[in-house]
Short mmCIF file of C-alpha atoms in Angstrom, two decimals:
data_model
loop_
_atom_site.label_atom_id
_atom_site.label_comp_id
_atom_site.label_asym_id
_atom_site.label_seq_id
_atom_site.Cartn_x
_atom_site.Cartn_y
_atom_site.Cartn_z
CA MET A 1 -24.34 -22.84 36.68
CA ARG A 2 -27.07 -25.04 38.27
CA ALA A 3 -30.63 -24.63 37.11
CA HIS A 4 -33.51 -25.99 39.24
CA LYS A 5 -36.22 -27.17 36.86
CA ILE A 6 -39.72 -28.03 38.10
CA THR A 7 -41.15 -30.80 35.91
CA PHE A 8 -44.76 -31.71 35.42
CA ALA A 9 -44.15 -34.91 37.46
CA ALA A 10 -42.89 -32.83 40.37
CA LEU A 11 -45.93 -30.59 40.17
CA ALA A 12 -48.15 -33.71 40.42
CA VAL A 13 -46.32 -34.84 43.57
CA ILE A 14 -46.60 -31.46 45.29
CA ALA A 15 -50.13 -30.76 44.05
CA GLY A 16 -51.26 -30.51 47.64
CA LEU A 17 -49.00 -27.56 48.30
CA SER A 18 -50.41 -24.12 47.88
CA LEU A 19 -49.43 -21.87 44.99
CA THR A 20 -47.98 -19.45 47.49
CA ALA A 21 -45.64 -22.07 48.92
CA CYS A 22 -44.43 -22.96 45.44
CA GLN A 23 -43.72 -19.30 44.78
CA ASN A 24 -41.78 -19.00 48.04
CA ASP A 25 -39.72 -22.10 47.20
CA ASP A 26 -38.87 -20.74 43.80
CA ASP A 27 -37.78 -17.41 45.28
CA ALA A 28 -35.59 -19.15 47.84
CA ALA A 29 -33.94 -21.29 45.18
CA ALA A 30 -33.21 -18.22 43.07
CA LYS A 31 -31.55 -16.49 46.04
CA THR A 32 -29.35 -19.47 46.92
CA ASP A 33 -28.31 -20.23 43.34
CA PRO A 34 -27.74 -16.91 41.51
CA SER A 35 -26.76 -17.06 37.83
CA PRO A 36 -23.24 -15.72 37.21
CA VAL A 37 -22.84 -12.75 34.84
CA THR A 38 -20.17 -13.29 32.18
CA THR A 39 -18.43 -10.26 30.70
CA ALA A 40 -16.27 -10.53 27.57
CA SER A 41 -12.80 -9.03 27.67
CA PRO A 42 -12.35 -6.31 25.01
CA SER A 43 -10.40 -7.63 22.01
CA SER A 44 -7.33 -5.81 20.82
CA GLY A 45 -7.95 -4.08 17.49
CA ASP A 46 -5.79 -4.11 14.39
CA SER A 47 -2.86 -1.73 14.64
CA GLY A 48 -2.36 -1.64 10.89
CA SER A 49 -4.24 1.15 9.17
CA ASP A 50 -2.80 4.05 7.27
CA GLY A 51 0.76 2.74 7.39
CA SER A 52 0.90 1.87 11.10
CA ASP A 53 3.50 -0.26 12.85
CA PRO A 54 5.99 -0.80 10.00
CA ALA A 55 7.29 -4.16 11.22
CA SER A 56 7.67 -5.88 7.86
CA PRO A 57 10.86 -6.46 5.83
CA GLU A 58 12.41 -3.40 4.30
CA ALA A 59 11.10 -2.27 0.95
CA SER A 60 14.63 -2.43 -0.42
CA SER A 61 14.66 -6.19 0.05
CA GLY A 62 11.41 -6.59 -1.85
CA GLY A 63 9.27 -7.13 1.25
CA LYS A 64 5.93 -5.46 1.64
CA ASP A 65 4.31 -4.29 4.81
CA THR A 66 0.88 -5.88 4.95
CA SER A 67 -0.09 -3.66 7.87
CA ALA A 68 0.73 -0.48 5.99
CA GLY A 69 -1.98 1.58 4.38
CA THR A 70 -1.69 5.01 2.85
CA GLY A 71 0.34 6.40 5.75
CA SER A 72 -0.36 9.25 8.15
CA ASP A 73 1.36 11.53 10.58
CA LYS A 74 -0.23 9.92 13.65
CA PRO A 75 2.11 8.73 16.40
CA GLY A 76 3.52 5.27 15.68
CA GLN A 77 2.53 5.35 12.03
CA ALA A 78 4.75 5.93 8.99
CA ALA A 79 3.82 8.98 6.93
CA LYS A 80 3.67 9.09 3.15
CA CYS A 81 6.97 9.58 1.35
CA ARG A 82 7.38 13.18 0.25
CA THR A 83 9.38 14.64 -2.60
CA ASP A 84 11.59 16.65 -0.25
CA GLY A 85 12.52 13.47 1.63
CA LEU A 86 13.51 11.48 -1.46
CA LYS A 87 16.68 11.52 -3.54
CA ILE A 88 15.53 10.66 -7.06
CA THR A 89 17.93 9.40 -9.74
CA ALA A 90 17.56 7.67 -13.11
CA ILE A 91 19.80 5.28 -15.05
CA ASP A 92 19.65 3.61 -18.45
CA ASN A 93 18.45 0.02 -17.98
CA PHE A 94 18.30 -1.03 -21.63
CA ILE A 95 19.53 -4.53 -22.50
CA ASP A 96 20.57 -5.37 -26.06
CA GLY A 97 17.86 -7.34 -27.75
CA ASP A 98 14.97 -5.82 -25.81
CA PRO A 99 12.15 -4.51 -28.03
CA ASP A 100 11.84 -1.32 -25.98
CA GLY A 101 14.15 1.03 -24.17
CA THR A 102 14.03 1.05 -20.36
CA VAL A 103 15.03 3.59 -17.75
CA ALA A 104 15.05 2.72 -14.03
CA VAL A 105 14.11 5.53 -11.66
CA GLU A 106 15.30 5.08 -8.08
CA MET A 107 13.97 6.89 -5.03
CA LYS A 108 16.06 6.87 -1.86
CA ASN A 109 14.53 7.80 1.48
CA THR A 110 16.69 10.61 2.88
CA SER A 111 14.07 11.99 5.28
CA GLY A 112 15.58 10.39 8.40
CA ARG A 113 12.42 8.41 9.17
CA ASP A 114 10.48 5.55 7.61
CA CYS A 115 7.78 6.43 5.11
CA VAL A 116 5.09 4.64 3.08
CA ILE A 117 5.05 4.62 -0.72
CA ALA A 118 2.82 2.86 -3.25
CA GLY A 119 1.13 3.19 -6.61
CA PHE A 120 2.50 5.08 -9.58
CA ALA A 121 4.80 8.04 -9.91
CA GLY A 122 3.98 10.70 -12.46
CA VAL A 123 6.43 10.66 -15.38
CA ASP A 124 6.76 13.20 -18.18
CA LEU A 125 9.37 13.35 -20.92
CA LYS A 126 10.48 16.78 -22.04
CA THR A 127 11.14 16.75 -25.78
CA ASN A 128 11.88 19.23 -28.54
CA ALA A 129 8.26 18.71 -29.62
CA GLY A 130 6.72 19.35 -26.19
CA THR A 131 5.97 17.38 -23.04
CA LEU A 132 4.95 13.74 -23.32
CA SER A 133 3.22 12.04 -20.38
CA ALA A 134 3.83 8.35 -19.69
CA GLU A 135 0.92 5.92 -19.46
CA ARG A 136 0.56 3.58 -16.51
CA LYS A 137 1.32 -0.10 -17.07
CA GLY A 138 0.62 -2.95 -14.65
CA GLU A 139 -1.12 -3.19 -11.30
CA PRO A 140 0.14 -1.35 -8.22
CA GLY A 141 1.34 -3.53 -5.35
CA ASP A 142 0.65 -3.19 -1.64
CA PRO A 143 2.13 -0.16 0.11
CA TYR A 144 5.82 -0.40 1.02
CA VAL A 145 7.39 0.86 4.21
CA LEU A 146 10.53 2.49 2.83
CA LYS A 147 13.09 2.46 5.60
CA SER A 148 15.25 5.50 6.18
CA GLY A 149 18.32 5.32 3.93
CA LYS A 150 16.82 2.62 1.68
CA SER A 151 15.73 2.82 -1.96
CA ILE A 152 12.98 1.58 -4.24
CA ALA A 153 12.70 1.85 -8.01
CA PHE A 154 10.27 1.75 -10.91
CA SER A 155 10.67 1.40 -14.66
CA VAL A 156 9.97 3.69 -17.59
CA THR A 157 9.73 1.99 -20.99
CA TYR A 158 9.73 3.77 -24.35
CA PRO A 159 9.81 2.84 -28.05
CA LEU A 160 13.21 2.75 -29.70
CA ASN A 161 13.87 5.03 -32.62
CA GLU A 162 14.90 2.61 -35.37
CA THR A 163 13.73 4.76 -38.28
CA GLY A 164 17.17 6.04 -39.15
CA GLY A 165 16.01 9.62 -38.68
CA SER A 166 16.63 12.07 -35.86
CA GLY A 167 13.20 11.37 -34.35
CA VAL A 168 11.83 13.30 -31.36
CA ARG A 169 14.72 14.38 -29.18
CA ILE A 170 14.30 13.81 -25.42
CA THR A 171 15.68 16.66 -23.30
CA GLY A 172 14.64 15.75 -19.75
CA LEU A 173 12.72 13.49 -17.37
CA VAL A 174 10.18 14.90 -14.91
CA VAL A 175 9.25 12.66 -11.96
CA THR A 176 6.48 13.29 -9.42
CA PRO A 177 6.36 10.77 -6.51
CA PRO A 178 3.01 9.08 -5.77
CA ASN A 179 0.45 11.28 -3.99
CA GLU A 180 2.67 14.32 -4.43
CA THR A 181 2.47 17.51 -6.47
CA LYS A 182 6.14 18.56 -6.29
CA SER A 183 8.24 17.27 -9.19
CA VAL A 184 11.92 16.72 -9.82
CA THR A 185 13.50 17.22 -13.28
CA LEU A 186 16.37 14.86 -14.14
CA PRO A 187 18.70 14.43 -17.11
CA TRP A 188 17.39 11.78 -19.50
CA PRO A 189 19.72 8.73 -19.31
CA GLY A 190 18.18 6.61 -22.08
CA LYS A 191 18.38 6.64 -25.85
CA PRO A 192 18.40 10.19 -27.19
CA SER A 193 15.18 10.11 -29.21
CA LEU A 194 11.78 8.59 -29.85
CA PRO A 195 10.45 7.59 -33.25
CA VAL A 196 8.18 10.05 -35.03
CA THR A 197 4.77 8.42 -35.36
CA ASP A 198 1.22 9.35 -36.31
CA GLY A 199 0.03 8.33 -32.85
CA SER A 200 -0.31 4.64 -33.65
CA GLY A 201 3.06 3.61 -32.18
CA ASP A 202 3.84 2.28 -28.73
CA PRO A 203 3.51 4.87 -25.95
CA VAL A 204 5.93 5.72 -23.17
CA ARG A 205 4.88 3.71 -20.12
CA VAL A 206 5.59 3.88 -16.38
CA GLY A 207 5.45 0.81 -14.13
CA PRO A 208 4.23 0.77 -10.52
CA ILE A 209 6.53 1.42 -7.58
CA GLY A 210 8.82 -1.60 -7.18
CA SER A 211 8.57 -2.67 -10.84
CA ALA A 212 12.32 -2.20 -11.38
CA GLY A 213 13.37 -4.00 -8.20
CA GLN A 214 14.75 -2.37 -5.07
CA GLY A 215 18.12 -0.86 -4.36
CA GLY A 216 20.17 -0.88 -1.18
#
């Protein structure tokens, strides 16, 4: 863009011209040299909120979808994983020499569509002395896009009964997926009992989604 500037030196040279003539010259210059108007093109916004555009590696391979949020039912976005769309199983994952017992709980997406899962599942142990709720351990990771037909797992750790007594007998495992209210009751696959304590012993703990690795 060209800009015609009138300096003080120029004003001294054309001092003999009338103020009206100067005004006319300025108007003519403005008409012959208009300033262009620049408009900015609208930028494309982020597509990734609430579990949108699940283009990351599958959760079963350990990848996380950085564009995924909590999930929604909007077109093009993965919804949250629901209890009815998950096949939940549990296996004993104890290794000799470990200080605690471990159970791995696996959730397989059987809904027929991708879904988003993150955080902690609710875990309760049914015992002959009542229901015992697991405490959360660790920090939750970013949301996972769980592909249809794929699995993800988390761990449940519990104190071993090494007292020599019968302890507190475990009769079942109740699992509630993250952000859900519907639970699934499973057979308990771990050691048969917990030690009887006065409340000062180690608690039963549940790790975040993905803490036991991912299945196929």
